[in-house]
Amino acid sequence: MTHPRAMDAVPPGSMPTDAMPAEAMPTDAMIEITDLQKSFGPHHVLKGISMTVPRRSVTAIIGPSGSGKSTLLRCINLLEEPSHGRVRVGRQSIEFGGKRSRLPSDRELAAFRTRTGMVFQHFNLFPHMTVLGNVTAGPVIVKRMRRAEANEIAMALLSKVGLAEKAQAYPQHLSGGQRQRVAIARALAMAPEVVLFDEVTSALDPELVGEVLDVVKQLAEEGMTMVLVTHEIAFAHEVASNVVFMSDGIIVESGPPAEVLEHPQNPRTQAFLGRFHSFIGSYGTPG
Amino acid sequence: MGYQWDFSFLWGYRWLILTGLGYTIAYTIGTILFGLIIGLATGLLRLSRSWWVNAPVIAYIEAFRCTPLLVQIVWFYYALPVVIGVDIPAHVAAGLVLSLYTGAFYAEIIRGGVNSIDRGQWDAARAIGMRRGQVMRNVILPQAFKRMIPPFMNQSIIQLKNTSLVSTIAVADLLYQGSIITAATYRPLEVYTMVAIIYFLVLFPMTLAAQAVERGLARAD
């Protein structure tokens, strides 16, 4: 693993800037989240999250369901509007809930999201478009790219995920694993700086998980900055440079997988990981 | 003593009957088109998150859905001219009310169709940077239109039947011509039986067509 293994995700209120390793300096981070809070009505889902994701690194967010993992991910590309805090991706930064801040416009939000790809648990492919139509939708509609050029990019990406021969098929004729690989190609077609993966294998039959994880792993090796919410602890161990354990809307523990997954310090992390018998080893080969 | 049925005299009124049928079909098509424009506009406005946009649209939709069409026709013809001080000809009142009435139902069909699309479609489209309008045009509406077709066809079939109510304000539709012929011949049994049969002959094939379309769409899913 060549990725930086710095302590990149720091619990709120404990950000000793002088003690931060060089790799985690804000200038080097691709994603920087500061005191992020999100409430749905009276329900306080995120209670002050601060973390950074270095360029070309993979951060895995793990934790029990209902801990706010997916909400955090959806706040990074502003599919959910944070109630409070600051989100920076690349050079774009938006502040929420401050005195001077106003709600960003539809145009600003859309522009922000073009730099951040996202892949969903339930694929969310557009059923009325072919595979090629799905992958070219972003470039053609959002970037106003010429169709020929968009097709070329899309075909290259479909080859990369091993589905070039399915370009003219409709999503309903594909298996779950194939759909998810199309969804990854669709996200990559916008040439994002960051790709967010929201439990992308949770809706798949077990025998189809591997083909999707292989694509994610390949992207990691190419240096794509990625954040994944996942229940695949073994995969997180293998691919991630950072693991963040969340519970009840806060980051309980974070650090390199060797530390967080093998020697968790917090009792809550220990209890959570205790439920996975043997999480170390390759995701493809059990045991 | 049995009633002596005799439909033969109706032949003499064939042009009057055809004119009436022509009015009925013209009102149906015309008010479906106007209703569709009204329904599309109000149905999409209804999706706005702004209270100021929603409140008047909801008021319109519910006012027309929650009062009888016959009452609306009578009110627009007799009461509205008094309120605004302008005479409204019967054919204008009839066309206006029928369009607004069916438009209210179309608005709900359109809103329902759009809302029936999985939220994940919005997420995915917004995640690749589409703006609200782009999501609507490129992702949501193309899928929603398909789901709107069966309820739209049903509402349109009902609309043809509803046009018969304009006869109450002397618009010369099929039912009104029937009442004219009855007044001249004193044979309501034959006349209204014929009127019913003509409505059935027009609507039954349309109902079959609607069912065929519905089955076709179900298969395409």
Coordinates of C-alpha atoms in Angstrom, one line a residue, chain B:
Chain B
M1 CA -100.8 -3.0 -23.9
G2 CA -97.2 -2.9 -25.0
Y3 CA -95.4 0.1 -26.2
Q4 CA -94.9 0.2 -30.0
W5 CA -91.1 0.9 -30.5
D6 CA -90.4 2.7 -33.7
F7 CA -87.0 4.1 -34.4
S8 CA -87.7 4.9 -38.1
F9 CA -88.6 8.5 -37.6
L10 CA -85.1 9.2 -36.2
W11 CA -83.7 8.9 -39.8
G12 CA -85.4 12.2 -40.5
Y13 CA -83.3 13.8 -37.8
R14 CA -80.0 12.3 -38.8
W15 CA -78.2 15.6 -39.5
L16 CA -79.3 17.0 -36.2
I17 CA -78.0 13.9 -34.4
L18 CA -74.7 14.0 -36.3
T19 CA -74.3 17.7 -35.6
G20 CA -74.9 16.9 -31.9
L21 CA -72.3 14.1 -32.0
G22 CA -69.9 16.5 -33.7
Y23 CA -70.3 19.0 -30.9
T24 CA -69.8 16.3 -28.3
I25 CA -66.6 15.1 -29.9
A26 CA -65.4 18.6 -30.6
Y27 CA -65.9 19.6 -26.9
T28 CA -64.3 16.4 -25.8
I29 CA -61.1 16.9 -27.9
G30 CA -61.0 20.6 -27.4
T31 CA -61.3 20.5 -23.6
I32 CA -58.9 17.6 -23.3
L33 CA -56.3 19.7 -25.2
F34 CA -56.9 22.8 -23.1
G35 CA -57.2 20.7 -20.0
L36 CA -53.9 19.1 -20.7
I37 CA -52.2 22.4 -21.0
I38 CA -53.8 23.6 -17.8
G39 CA -53.0 20.3 -16.1
L40 CA -49.4 20.2 -17.2
A41 CA -48.8 23.7 -16.0
T42 CA -50.5 23.3 -12.7
G43 CA -49.3 19.8 -12.1
L44 CA -45.7 20.9 -12.5
L45 CA -46.3 24.0 -10.4
R46 CA -47.7 21.7 -7.8
L47 CA -44.2 20.1 -7.5
S48 CA -42.7 23.3 -6.4
R49 CA -41.5 23.5 -2.8
S50 CA -42.7 27.1 -2.4
W51 CA -45.9 27.6 -0.4
W52 CA -46.7 30.7 -2.4
V53 CA -46.7 28.7 -5.6
N54 CA -48.5 25.7 -4.1
A55 CA -51.3 27.3 -2.3
P56 CA -53.2 28.9 -5.3
V57 CA -52.7 25.7 -7.4
I58 CA -54.0 23.5 -4.6
A59 CA -57.0 25.9 -4.2
Y60 CA -57.8 25.6 -7.9
I61 CA -57.4 21.8 -8.1
E62 CA -59.5 21.1 -5.0
A63 CA -62.2 23.7 -5.9
F64 CA -62.8 21.8 -9.2
R65 CA -62.3 18.3 -7.9
C66 CA -64.6 18.8 -4.8
T67 CA -67.6 20.4 -6.5
P68 CA -70.0 18.7 -8.9
L69 CA -69.3 19.5 -12.6
L70 CA -73.0 20.3 -13.1
V71 CA -72.8 22.9 -10.3
Q72 CA -69.7 24.4 -11.9
I73 CA -71.3 24.7 -15.3
V74 CA -74.4 26.3 -13.9
W75 CA -72.3 28.6 -11.7
F76 CA -70.0 29.7 -14.5
Y77 CA -73.0 30.4 -16.8
Y78 CA -75.5 32.0 -14.4
A79 CA -73.5 33.3 -11.4
L80 CA -70.0 34.3 -12.7
P81 CA -71.4 36.9 -15.2
V82 CA -73.1 38.6 -12.3
V83 CA -69.9 38.6 -10.3
I84 CA -67.7 40.0 -13.0
G85 CA -70.3 42.0 -14.9
V86 CA -69.6 40.4 -18.2
D87 CA -71.9 38.2 -20.2
I88 CA -70.4 34.7 -20.8
P89 CA -71.9 32.9 -23.8
A90 CA -72.9 29.3 -23.1
H91 CA -70.3 27.7 -25.4
V92 CA -67.5 29.7 -23.7
A93 CA -68.7 28.8 -20.2
A94 CA -69.1 25.2 -21.2
G95 CA -65.6 25.0 -22.8
L96 CA -64.0 26.8 -19.9
V97 CA -65.5 24.7 -17.2
L98 CA -64.9 21.4 -18.9
S99 CA -61.2 22.4 -19.5
L100 CA -60.7 23.6 -15.9
Y101 CA -62.4 20.6 -14.5
T102 CA -60.5 17.9 -16.4
G103 CA -57.3 20.0 -16.0
A104 CA -57.6 19.6 -12.2
F105 CA -57.7 15.8 -12.6
Y106 CA -54.8 15.9 -15.2
A107 CA -52.8 18.0 -12.7
E108 CA -53.1 15.3 -10.1
I109 CA -52.3 12.5 -12.7
I110 CA -49.1 14.4 -13.6
R111 CA -48.1 15.1 -10.0
G112 CA -48.8 11.5 -9.1
G113 CA -46.8 10.2 -12.1
V114 CA -43.8 12.4 -11.2
N115 CA -43.9 11.4 -7.5
S116 CA -44.1 7.7 -8.4
I117 CA -40.6 7.8 -9.8
D118 CA -38.1 6.3 -7.3
R119 CA -36.2 9.0 -5.3
G120 CA -33.0 7.2 -6.3
Q121 CA -33.4 8.5 -9.8
W122 CA -33.2 12.1 -8.5
D123 CA -30.2 11.2 -6.4
A124 CA -28.3 9.6 -9.4
A125 CA -29.2 12.5 -11.7
R126 CA -28.2 15.1 -9.2
A127 CA -25.0 13.3 -8.3
I128 CA -23.8 13.7 -11.9
G129 CA -24.4 17.4 -11.7
M130 CA -27.8 17.8 -13.3
R131 CA -29.9 20.8 -12.2
R132 CA -33.5 20.4 -11.1
G133 CA -34.9 21.2 -14.5
Q134 CA -32.5 18.9 -16.3
V135 CA -33.4 16.0 -14.0
M136 CA -37.1 16.6 -14.6
R137 CA -36.7 16.8 -18.4
N138 CA -34.2 14.1 -19.0
V139 CA -34.8 11.5 -16.2
I140 CA -38.1 12.0 -14.4
L141 CA -40.7 13.0 -17.0
P142 CA -39.7 10.4 -19.7
Q143 CA -40.3 7.7 -17.1
A144 CA -43.3 9.4 -15.5
F145 CA -45.2 10.0 -18.9
K146 CA -45.4 6.3 -19.4
R147 CA -47.1 5.8 -16.1
M148 CA -49.5 8.7 -16.7
I149 CA -50.9 7.3 -19.9
P150 CA -53.4 4.8 -18.5
P151 CA -55.0 7.3 -16.0
F152 CA -54.9 10.0 -18.6
M153 CA -56.9 7.7 -21.0
N154 CA -59.4 6.9 -18.3
Q155 CA -59.9 10.5 -17.4
S156 CA -60.4 11.4 -21.1
I157 CA -63.0 8.7 -21.5
I158 CA -64.9 10.1 -18.5
Q159 CA -64.5 13.6 -20.1
L160 CA -66.5 12.5 -23.1
K161 CA -69.3 11.5 -20.9
N162 CA -69.0 14.7 -18.9
T163 CA -69.6 16.8 -22.0
S164 CA -73.3 15.7 -21.9
L165 CA -73.8 18.1 -18.9
V166 CA -73.3 21.1 -21.1
S167 CA -76.8 20.4 -22.6
T168 CA -78.2 22.0 -19.4
I169 CA -77.0 25.4 -20.6
A170 CA -78.3 24.8 -24.1
V171 CA -75.0 23.9 -25.8
A172 CA -76.1 21.8 -28.8
D173 CA -74.3 18.5 -28.0
L174 CA -75.7 15.1 -28.6
L175 CA -77.9 15.0 -25.5
Y176 CA -79.2 18.5 -26.2
Q177 CA -80.2 17.5 -29.7
G178 CA -81.9 14.5 -28.3
S179 CA -84.0 16.7 -26.1
I180 CA -84.9 18.9 -29.1
I181 CA -86.0 15.9 -31.1
T182 CA -88.0 14.6 -28.1
A183 CA -89.8 17.9 -27.8
A184 CA -90.7 17.7 -31.5
T185 CA -91.8 14.1 -31.6
Y186 CA -92.9 13.2 -28.1
R187 CA -90.9 9.9 -28.4
P188 CA -88.3 10.1 -25.5
L189 CA -87.9 6.3 -25.3
E190 CA -86.5 5.9 -28.8
V191 CA -84.6 9.2 -28.7
Y192 CA -82.8 8.6 -25.4
T193 CA -82.2 5.0 -26.2
M194 CA -80.5 6.1 -29.4
V195 CA -78.5 8.7 -27.6
A196 CA -77.2 6.1 -25.1
I197 CA -76.3 3.7 -27.9
I198 CA -74.3 6.4 -29.7
Y199 CA -72.4 7.2 -26.6
F200 CA -71.7 3.5 -26.1
L201 CA -70.6 3.0 -29.7
V202 CA -68.1 5.8 -29.4
L203 CA -66.8 4.9 -25.9
F204 CA -66.6 1.1 -26.0
P205 CA -63.8 1.0 -28.6
M206 CA -62.0 3.7 -26.7
T207 CA -62.2 1.7 -23.5
L208 CA -60.8 -1.4 -25.4
A209 CA -58.0 0.7 -26.8
A210 CA -57.1 2.1 -23.4
Q211 CA -57.0 -1.4 -22.0
A212 CA -54.8 -2.6 -24.8
V213 CA -52.4 0.3 -24.2
E214 CA -52.3 -0.5 -20.5
R215 CA -51.5 -4.1 -21.2
G216 CA -48.8 -3.1 -23.7
L217 CA -47.2 -0.7 -21.1
A218 CA -47.3 -3.4 -18.4
R219 CA -45.5 -5.8 -20.8
A220 CA -42.8 -3.2 -21.6
D221 CA -41.9 -2.9 -17.9

